Amino acid sequence: MPGTPTDLTRLRITLTAFFALDGFIFAGWVVRIPAIKEQTGASASTLGLALLGVSAGAVITMMLTGRLCHRYGNHQVTVTCAVLLSLSVSLPPLTHSPLTLGLVLLIFGAAYGGINVAFNSAAVDLVRAMRRPIMPSFHAAFSLGGMVGAGLGGLVAGFLTPTQHLFGLTVIGLLVTAVVGRNLLRLQPPALPEDAPKASSKEEVAPRRLNPRTRGLVFTFGLIALCTAFGEGALADWSALHLEQDLDATAGAAAIGYSCFALAMTAGRLTGTRLLERLGRTRTLVSGGTTAALGMLLGALAPTLWAAVIGFVITGLGLANLFPVAVERAGSLAGPDGVAIASTLGYGGMLLGPPAIGFMADWYSLPAALTSVAALAAVAAVIGFLTRHAAEN
């Protein structure tokens, strides 16, 4: 089993490539949703139902992938899901009705959910072997891949059809998987530190039953992931409308808000390892949640455009490392099953955020609704403090 610095560095680079590929492919699909909507003749409501296929496929598969990782290994499942993700992204432009779109998105969502659990589980093992809090760097790669995928998609949208563009993503995905996946399959999972508890041979094949305390901690860290992802989903869907509707920004200026938020999250994750080494997990969770809560209050309630954008930047910096730390803690407590539980809760938060903000905006106002992001960020900070002993062990 690899444990030399060279082997661990190779594994880190390989996993980083898969995180970036995942973000690249997913963002490439997202930017072509308007064109797919027009092609399928879907209304806003039927498109929303079709898009639930991604969510349903991901959530169902996330819970199953933990068992597959136990049986076949994190590396093998990562490569298999990368192939499936690359192939399935080419399917949506081949559909001509909302129903068939929803069905192929089930496959795409299943691959997306599976690879997220598998490579996060592999990353958790690597974090333990290296004894360094490098988890944020992997999520930074996902964010960077997404930014490149979205930017490239915007550039080619004017002269490539959705079929050509997404088939191009398939080719790129398969080529990257062929090169990087070969390295991943050759590398054995890293050896655990000598003082880490070792599983029996039976436990290596079948997931162990979690005791109530461990399961409770895993779900608690999953709640941090949920609170973080709620904010990400809410800002992705509602930040531009808030700036345009409530602060009279132009459409172009309104789009800057989420871009600045995404850039801040990426920057925060790129510096996350150093931050964790300096502050530790508990203070990172507490300070991050508190920072995000204050930033979102400014973003939601500021009377001017640029003050709100500054609030979004502060929110992105605060939220940046909460999800990686939560998933890493859940994985270190319960292996792939812990990653699956935390990821499922986190993904659920991302799904819950946009519609919840919409309902609250109808009941009160959009600025008031966006303060719920601040409230949940504060909840994440409180949970981080209350679990401080578990977070540092």
Short mmCIF file of C-alpha atoms in Angstrom, two decimals:
data_model
loop_
_atom_site.label_atom_id
_atom_site.label_comp_id
_atom_site.label_asym_id
_atom_site.label_seq_id
_atom_site.Cartn_x
_atom_site.Cartn_y
_atom_site.Cartn_z
CA MET A 1 0.00 0.00 0.00
CA PRO A 2 1.49 3.37 -0.95
CA GLY A 3 2.72 5.49 1.89
CA THR A 4 5.81 7.19 0.47
CA PRO A 5 5.61 10.94 -0.12
CA THR A 6 5.93 10.39 -3.88
CA ASP A 7 3.00 7.96 -3.99
CA LEU A 8 0.85 10.22 -1.84
CA THR A 9 1.67 13.25 -4.01
CA ARG A 10 0.79 11.30 -7.18
CA LEU A 11 -2.50 10.25 -5.62
CA ARG A 12 -3.27 13.83 -4.59
CA ILE A 13 -2.64 15.11 -8.13
CA THR A 14 -4.76 12.32 -9.63
CA LEU A 15 -7.71 12.94 -7.32
CA THR A 16 -7.44 16.68 -7.92
CA ALA A 17 -7.82 16.03 -11.65
CA PHE A 18 -11.04 14.05 -11.06
CA PHE A 19 -12.49 16.81 -8.86
CA ALA A 20 -11.72 19.38 -11.58
CA LEU A 21 -13.19 17.13 -14.30
CA ASP A 22 -16.40 16.72 -12.31
CA GLY A 23 -16.84 20.48 -11.96
CA PHE A 24 -15.93 21.04 -15.62
CA ILE A 25 -18.50 18.57 -16.98
CA PHE A 26 -21.30 19.63 -14.65
CA ALA A 27 -20.84 23.33 -15.41
CA GLY A 28 -20.73 22.59 -19.13
CA TRP A 29 -24.13 20.93 -18.87
CA VAL A 30 -25.63 23.75 -16.77
CA VAL A 31 -24.81 26.51 -19.28
CA ARG A 32 -26.70 24.62 -22.02
CA ILE A 33 -29.91 24.17 -20.00
CA PRO A 34 -31.65 27.13 -21.73
CA ALA A 35 -30.95 25.63 -25.16
CA ILE A 36 -32.14 22.19 -24.02
CA LYS A 37 -35.31 23.80 -22.65
CA GLU A 38 -36.05 25.31 -26.05
CA GLN A 39 -35.23 22.07 -27.87
CA THR A 40 -37.57 19.97 -25.72
CA GLY A 41 -40.35 22.56 -25.71
CA ALA A 42 -40.51 22.41 -21.92
CA SER A 43 -42.28 25.05 -19.88
CA ALA A 44 -40.58 26.40 -16.79
CA SER A 45 -42.50 23.99 -14.57
CA THR A 46 -41.94 20.89 -16.71
CA LEU A 47 -38.25 21.76 -17.04
CA GLY A 48 -38.08 21.99 -13.26
CA LEU A 49 -39.59 18.53 -12.98
CA ALA A 50 -37.16 17.16 -15.56
CA LEU A 51 -34.21 18.68 -13.71
CA LEU A 52 -35.32 16.81 -10.61
CA GLY A 53 -33.96 13.77 -12.46
CA VAL A 54 -30.43 14.97 -11.68
CA SER A 55 -31.32 15.40 -8.03
CA ALA A 56 -33.15 12.11 -7.70
CA GLY A 57 -30.42 10.14 -9.43
CA ALA A 58 -27.72 11.78 -7.32
CA VAL A 59 -29.41 11.36 -3.94
CA ILE A 60 -30.37 7.72 -4.54
CA THR A 61 -26.93 6.79 -5.83
CA MET A 62 -25.05 8.62 -3.08
CA MET A 63 -26.51 6.28 -0.49
CA LEU A 64 -25.68 3.20 -2.58
CA THR A 65 -22.16 4.27 -3.50
CA GLY A 66 -20.89 3.90 0.04
CA ARG A 67 -21.54 0.16 -0.17
CA LEU A 68 -19.98 -0.07 -3.63
CA CYS A 69 -16.85 1.66 -2.32
CA HIS A 70 -16.63 -0.86 0.51
CA ARG A 71 -16.95 -3.77 -1.91
CA TYR A 72 -14.91 -2.62 -4.92
CA GLY A 73 -12.77 0.25 -3.63
CA ASN A 74 -12.96 4.04 -3.87
CA HIS A 75 -10.58 4.23 -6.83
CA GLN A 76 -12.42 1.71 -8.98
CA VAL A 77 -15.80 3.34 -8.30
CA THR A 78 -14.37 6.80 -9.07
CA VAL A 79 -13.11 5.71 -12.50
CA THR A 80 -16.33 3.85 -13.35
CA CYS A 81 -18.50 6.83 -12.41
CA ALA A 82 -16.22 9.20 -14.36
CA VAL A 83 -16.78 7.12 -17.49
CA LEU A 84 -20.55 7.08 -16.89
CA LEU A 85 -20.60 10.83 -16.20
CA SER A 86 -18.67 11.56 -19.40
CA LEU A 87 -20.98 9.38 -21.50
CA SER A 88 -24.24 10.55 -19.95
CA VAL A 89 -23.56 14.30 -20.39
CA SER A 90 -24.01 13.81 -24.15
CA LEU A 91 -27.56 12.42 -23.75
CA PRO A 92 -29.69 15.51 -22.89
CA PRO A 93 -29.42 17.19 -26.33
CA LEU A 94 -30.62 13.94 -27.93
CA THR A 95 -33.99 14.20 -26.18
CA HIS A 96 -37.06 15.96 -27.57
CA SER A 97 -39.51 15.90 -24.66
CA PRO A 98 -39.37 16.79 -20.96
CA LEU A 99 -40.09 13.15 -20.04
CA THR A 100 -37.14 11.69 -21.93
CA LEU A 101 -34.96 14.53 -20.67
CA GLY A 102 -35.86 13.66 -17.10
CA LEU A 103 -35.05 9.98 -17.70
CA VAL A 104 -31.59 10.62 -19.13
CA LEU A 105 -30.90 13.11 -16.35
CA LEU A 106 -31.52 10.29 -13.87
CA ILE A 107 -28.48 8.56 -15.38
CA PHE A 108 -26.44 11.74 -15.37
CA GLY A 109 -27.42 12.46 -11.76
CA ALA A 110 -26.56 8.91 -10.71
CA ALA A 111 -23.06 9.26 -12.16
CA TYR A 112 -22.63 12.69 -10.60
CA GLY A 113 -23.72 11.51 -7.16
CA GLY A 114 -21.61 8.36 -7.38
CA ILE A 115 -18.37 10.05 -8.33
CA ASN A 116 -18.81 12.66 -5.59
CA VAL A 117 -19.04 10.02 -2.88
CA ALA A 118 -16.24 7.91 -4.35
CA PHE A 119 -13.59 10.57 -4.81
CA ASN A 120 -14.48 12.32 -1.56
CA SER A 121 -14.02 8.98 0.21
CA ALA A 122 -10.64 8.52 -1.50
CA ALA A 123 -9.70 12.08 -0.50
CA VAL A 124 -10.62 11.39 3.13
CA ASP A 125 -8.26 8.40 3.15
CA LEU A 126 -5.50 10.56 1.70
CA VAL A 127 -6.07 13.31 4.29
CA ARG A 128 -5.64 10.75 7.07
CA ALA A 129 -2.51 9.27 5.49
CA MET A 130 -0.84 12.65 4.88
CA ARG A 131 -1.92 14.06 8.26
CA ARG A 132 -2.60 17.39 6.58
CA PRO A 133 -6.00 19.12 6.17
CA ILE A 134 -5.85 19.20 2.37
CA MET A 135 -9.56 18.55 1.75
CA PRO A 136 -10.33 22.16 0.72
CA SER A 137 -7.78 21.96 -2.10
CA PHE A 138 -9.82 19.21 -3.78
CA HIS A 139 -13.00 21.27 -3.58
CA ALA A 140 -11.08 24.27 -4.93
CA ALA A 141 -10.24 22.12 -7.96
CA PHE A 142 -13.96 21.36 -8.38
CA SER A 143 -14.74 25.09 -8.24
CA LEU A 144 -11.98 25.93 -10.73
CA GLY A 145 -13.15 23.18 -13.07
CA GLY A 146 -16.65 24.60 -12.88
CA MET A 147 -15.47 28.10 -13.68
CA VAL A 148 -13.51 26.84 -16.70
CA GLY A 149 -16.45 24.69 -17.84
CA ALA A 150 -18.91 27.56 -17.56
CA GLY A 151 -16.56 30.03 -19.25
CA LEU A 152 -15.80 27.67 -22.12
CA GLY A 153 -19.48 26.87 -22.48
CA GLY A 154 -20.30 30.54 -22.78
CA LEU A 155 -17.63 31.00 -25.46
CA VAL A 156 -18.72 28.08 -27.66
CA ALA A 157 -22.47 28.55 -27.22
CA GLY A 158 -22.58 30.97 -30.13
CA PHE A 159 -21.27 28.56 -32.76
CA LEU A 160 -21.67 25.02 -31.39
CA THR A 161 -25.00 23.29 -30.98
CA PRO A 162 -25.74 21.70 -27.59
CA THR A 163 -25.20 18.28 -29.19
CA GLN A 164 -21.74 19.26 -30.47
CA HIS A 165 -20.74 20.98 -27.24
CA LEU A 166 -21.83 18.22 -24.87
CA PHE A 167 -20.41 15.50 -27.12
CA GLY A 168 -17.15 17.43 -26.93
CA LEU A 169 -17.39 17.22 -23.13
CA THR A 170 -17.84 13.45 -23.49
CA VAL A 171 -14.66 13.18 -25.55
CA ILE A 172 -12.69 15.34 -23.12
CA GLY A 173 -14.05 13.44 -20.12
CA LEU A 174 -13.19 10.03 -21.57
CA LEU A 175 -9.69 11.15 -22.57
CA VAL A 176 -8.96 12.60 -19.13
CA THR A 177 -10.38 9.49 -17.45
CA ALA A 178 -8.30 7.21 -19.66
CA VAL A 179 -5.09 9.02 -18.74
CA VAL A 180 -5.73 9.93 -15.11
CA GLY A 181 -7.87 6.88 -14.32
CA ARG A 182 -5.05 4.55 -15.29
CA ASN A 183 -2.88 6.18 -12.64
CA LEU A 184 -5.64 6.01 -10.04
CA LEU A 185 -6.23 2.29 -10.64
CA ARG A 186 -2.53 1.59 -10.31
CA LEU A 187 -2.31 3.40 -6.98
CA GLN A 188 -3.51 1.44 -3.97
CA PRO A 189 -5.40 3.31 -1.25
CA PRO A 190 -2.90 4.86 1.16
CA ALA A 191 -1.96 3.07 4.36
CA LEU A 192 -3.60 4.48 7.45
CA PRO A 193 -1.39 6.05 10.13
CA GLU A 194 -0.08 3.53 12.65
CA ASP A 195 -2.26 4.91 15.43
CA ALA A 196 -5.46 4.80 13.35
CA PRO A 197 -7.98 2.04 14.11
CA LYS A 198 -7.74 -0.77 11.60
CA ALA A 199 -10.73 -2.60 10.19
CA SER A 200 -10.94 -6.34 10.12
CA SER A 201 -10.90 -8.10 6.76
CA LYS A 202 -14.63 -8.61 7.05
CA GLU A 203 -15.17 -4.88 7.65
CA GLU A 204 -13.14 -4.06 4.56
CA VAL A 205 -15.72 -5.84 2.44
CA ALA A 206 -18.92 -4.97 4.30
CA PRO A 207 -19.59 -1.62 6.00
CA ARG A 208 -19.52 -1.80 9.78
CA ARG A 209 -22.60 -0.91 11.76
CA LEU A 210 -22.24 2.53 13.27
CA ASN A 211 -22.91 2.97 16.95
CA PRO A 212 -25.54 5.58 17.84
CA ARG A 213 -22.97 8.21 18.92
CA THR A 214 -20.94 7.91 15.72
CA ARG A 215 -24.04 7.94 13.54
CA GLY A 216 -25.27 11.03 15.39
CA LEU A 217 -21.96 12.81 14.81
CA VAL A 218 -21.99 11.90 11.13
CA PHE A 219 -25.49 13.34 10.73
CA THR A 220 -24.42 16.42 12.70
CA PHE A 221 -21.52 17.10 10.35
CA GLY A 222 -23.94 16.41 7.50
CA LEU A 223 -26.11 19.25 8.83
CA ILE A 224 -23.14 21.60 8.47
CA ALA A 225 -22.87 20.48 4.84
CA LEU A 226 -26.62 21.10 4.43
CA CYS A 227 -26.41 24.62 5.88
CA THR A 228 -23.49 25.44 3.58
CA ALA A 229 -25.03 24.01 0.42
CA PHE A 230 -28.33 25.77 1.18
CA GLY A 231 -26.48 29.06 0.86
CA GLU A 232 -24.70 28.02 -2.34
CA GLY A 233 -27.95 26.98 -4.00
CA ALA A 234 -29.80 30.08 -2.85
CA LEU A 235 -27.16 32.48 -4.12
CA ALA A 236 -26.81 30.64 -7.43
CA ASP A 237 -30.50 31.07 -8.18
CA TRP A 238 -31.50 34.28 -6.40
CA SER A 239 -28.52 36.64 -6.07
CA ALA A 240 -28.87 38.16 -9.55
CA LEU A 241 -32.62 38.68 -9.15
CA HIS A 242 -32.08 40.35 -5.77
CA LEU A 243 -29.57 42.81 -7.21
CA GLU A 244 -31.72 43.53 -10.26
CA GLN A 245 -35.12 43.66 -8.57
CA ASP A 246 -34.32 45.18 -5.19
CA LEU A 247 -31.27 47.33 -5.97
CA ASP A 248 -32.10 48.37 -9.56
CA ALA A 249 -28.97 46.84 -11.06
CA THR A 250 -28.72 46.18 -14.78
CA ALA A 251 -28.77 42.55 -15.91
CA GLY A 252 -25.02 42.64 -16.53
CA ALA A 253 -24.23 44.17 -13.15
CA ALA A 254 -26.58 41.75 -11.42
CA ALA A 255 -24.65 38.79 -12.83
CA ILE A 256 -21.50 40.07 -11.13
CA GLY A 257 -22.88 39.20 -7.70
CA TYR A 258 -22.79 35.43 -8.09
CA SER A 259 -19.52 35.55 -10.03
CA CYS A 260 -17.87 37.37 -7.14
CA PHE A 261 -19.37 34.90 -4.67
CA ALA A 262 -18.04 31.93 -6.67
CA LEU A 263 -14.59 33.51 -7.01
CA ALA A 264 -14.48 34.16 -3.27
CA MET A 265 -15.38 30.53 -2.53
CA THR A 266 -12.64 29.32 -4.86
CA ALA A 267 -10.07 31.64 -3.27
CA GLY A 268 -11.16 30.54 0.20
CA ARG A 269 -10.73 26.88 -0.70
CA LEU A 270 -7.32 27.46 -2.28
CA THR A 271 -6.13 28.87 1.04
CA GLY A 272 -8.16 26.41 3.12
CA THR A 273 -5.33 24.01 3.95
CA ARG A 274 -3.22 26.79 5.41
CA LEU A 275 -6.22 28.14 7.29
CA LEU A 276 -6.99 24.73 8.79
CA GLU A 277 -3.37 24.20 9.78
CA ARG A 278 -3.37 27.54 11.56
CA LEU A 279 -6.84 27.54 13.14
CA GLY A 280 -7.85 23.87 13.36
CA ARG A 281 -11.22 22.45 12.37
CA THR A 282 -13.34 23.94 15.14
CA ARG A 283 -12.19 27.53 14.75
CA THR A 284 -12.40 27.20 10.96
CA LEU A 285 -16.03 26.04 11.23
CA VAL A 286 -17.00 28.66 13.81
CA SER A 287 -15.21 31.58 12.15
CA GLY A 288 -16.37 30.53 8.69
CA GLY A 289 -20.00 30.22 9.70
CA THR A 290 -19.91 33.52 11.60
CA THR A 291 -18.23 35.32 8.70
CA ALA A 292 -20.76 33.94 6.22
CA ALA A 293 -23.67 34.96 8.46
CA LEU A 294 -22.44 38.55 8.76
CA GLY A 295 -21.61 38.71 5.05
CA MET A 296 -25.04 37.47 4.04
CA LEU A 297 -26.80 39.96 6.29
CA LEU A 298 -24.89 42.67 4.42
CA GLY A 299 -25.60 41.05 1.04
CA ALA A 300 -29.33 40.73 1.74
CA LEU A 301 -30.01 44.03 3.48
CA ALA A 302 -27.47 46.48 1.99
CA PRO A 303 -29.10 49.50 0.29
CA THR A 304 -26.56 49.72 -2.55
CA LEU A 305 -25.35 47.34 -5.26
CA TRP A 306 -21.67 47.30 -4.39
CA ALA A 307 -22.26 46.91 -0.67
CA ALA A 308 -24.38 43.87 -1.46
CA VAL A 309 -21.68 42.45 -3.75
CA ILE A 310 -19.11 42.92 -0.96
CA GLY A 311 -21.50 41.01 1.28
CA PHE A 312 -21.62 38.16 -1.25
CA VAL A 313 -17.80 38.06 -1.35
CA ILE A 314 -17.61 37.85 2.45
CA THR A 315 -20.26 35.12 2.40
CA GLY A 316 -18.27 33.11 -0.16
CA LEU A 317 -15.09 33.37 1.91
CA GLY A 318 -16.98 32.25 5.01
CA LEU A 319 -18.77 29.28 3.41
CA ALA A 320 -15.77 28.11 1.39
CA ASN A 321 -14.33 25.53 3.76
CA LEU A 322 -17.39 24.44 5.73
CA PHE A 323 -18.50 21.75 3.27
CA PRO A 324 -15.03 20.19 2.78
CA VAL A 325 -14.41 20.06 6.54
CA ALA A 326 -17.85 18.57 7.22
CA VAL A 327 -17.43 15.84 4.58
CA GLU A 328 -13.89 15.05 5.75
CA ARG A 329 -15.02 14.70 9.37
CA ALA A 330 -17.96 12.49 8.44
CA GLY A 331 -15.69 10.34 6.27
CA SER A 332 -13.04 9.96 8.96
CA LEU A 333 -15.73 8.82 11.39
CA ALA A 334 -17.55 6.34 9.14
CA GLY A 335 -15.64 5.91 5.87
CA PRO A 336 -17.56 5.97 2.58
CA ASP A 337 -20.86 5.63 4.44
CA GLY A 338 -20.09 8.84 6.33
CA VAL A 339 -19.20 10.63 3.11
CA ALA A 340 -22.43 9.36 1.54
CA ILE A 341 -24.57 10.60 4.43
CA ALA A 342 -22.92 14.03 4.58
CA SER A 343 -22.98 14.43 0.79
CA THR A 344 -26.64 13.46 0.61
CA LEU A 345 -27.57 15.98 3.30
CA GLY A 346 -25.43 18.62 1.61
CA TYR A 347 -26.96 17.97 -1.80
CA GLY A 348 -30.38 18.06 -0.16
CA GLY A 349 -29.55 21.51 1.20
CA MET A 350 -28.60 22.72 -2.26
CA LEU A 351 -31.94 21.45 -3.58
CA LEU A 352 -33.88 22.89 -0.64
CA GLY A 353 -32.34 26.37 -0.83
CA PRO A 354 -33.78 27.80 -4.07
CA PRO A 355 -37.44 26.76 -3.57
CA ALA A 356 -37.33 27.66 0.13
CA ILE A 357 -36.09 31.15 -0.73
CA GLY A 358 -38.87 31.44 -3.33
CA PHE A 359 -41.62 30.58 -0.84
CA MET A 360 -40.22 32.94 1.79
CA ALA A 361 -39.90 35.71 -0.80
CA ASP A 362 -43.61 35.34 -1.61
CA TRP A 363 -44.52 35.43 2.08
CA TYR A 364 -42.23 38.31 3.06
CA SER A 365 -39.71 39.75 0.59
CA LEU A 366 -36.63 38.51 -1.24
CA PRO A 367 -34.15 40.39 1.01
CA ALA A 368 -35.85 38.95 4.08
CA ALA A 369 -35.81 35.47 2.54
CA LEU A 370 -32.06 35.69 1.83
CA THR A 371 -31.39 36.30 5.51
CA SER A 372 -32.22 32.61 5.99
CA VAL A 373 -28.80 31.91 4.44
CA ALA A 374 -27.25 33.97 7.24
CA ALA A 375 -29.33 32.11 9.83
CA LEU A 376 -28.20 28.69 8.60
CA ALA A 377 -24.57 29.82 8.40
CA ALA A 378 -24.87 30.84 12.04
CA VAL A 379 -26.36 27.41 12.81
CA ALA A 380 -23.33 25.81 11.15
CA ALA A 381 -21.05 27.91 13.38
CA VAL A 382 -22.95 26.83 16.49
CA ILE A 383 -22.80 23.16 15.46
CA GLY A 384 -19.07 23.53 14.83
CA PHE A 385 -18.60 24.86 18.36
CA LEU A 386 -20.78 22.22 20.00
CA THR A 387 -18.90 19.41 18.23
CA ARG A 388 -15.49 20.95 18.97
CA HIS A 389 -14.19 17.89 20.83
CA ALA A 390 -15.20 15.49 18.04
CA ALA A 391 -13.88 17.86 15.39
CA GLU A 392 -10.40 17.94 16.86
CA ASN A 393 -10.08 14.21 17.58
#
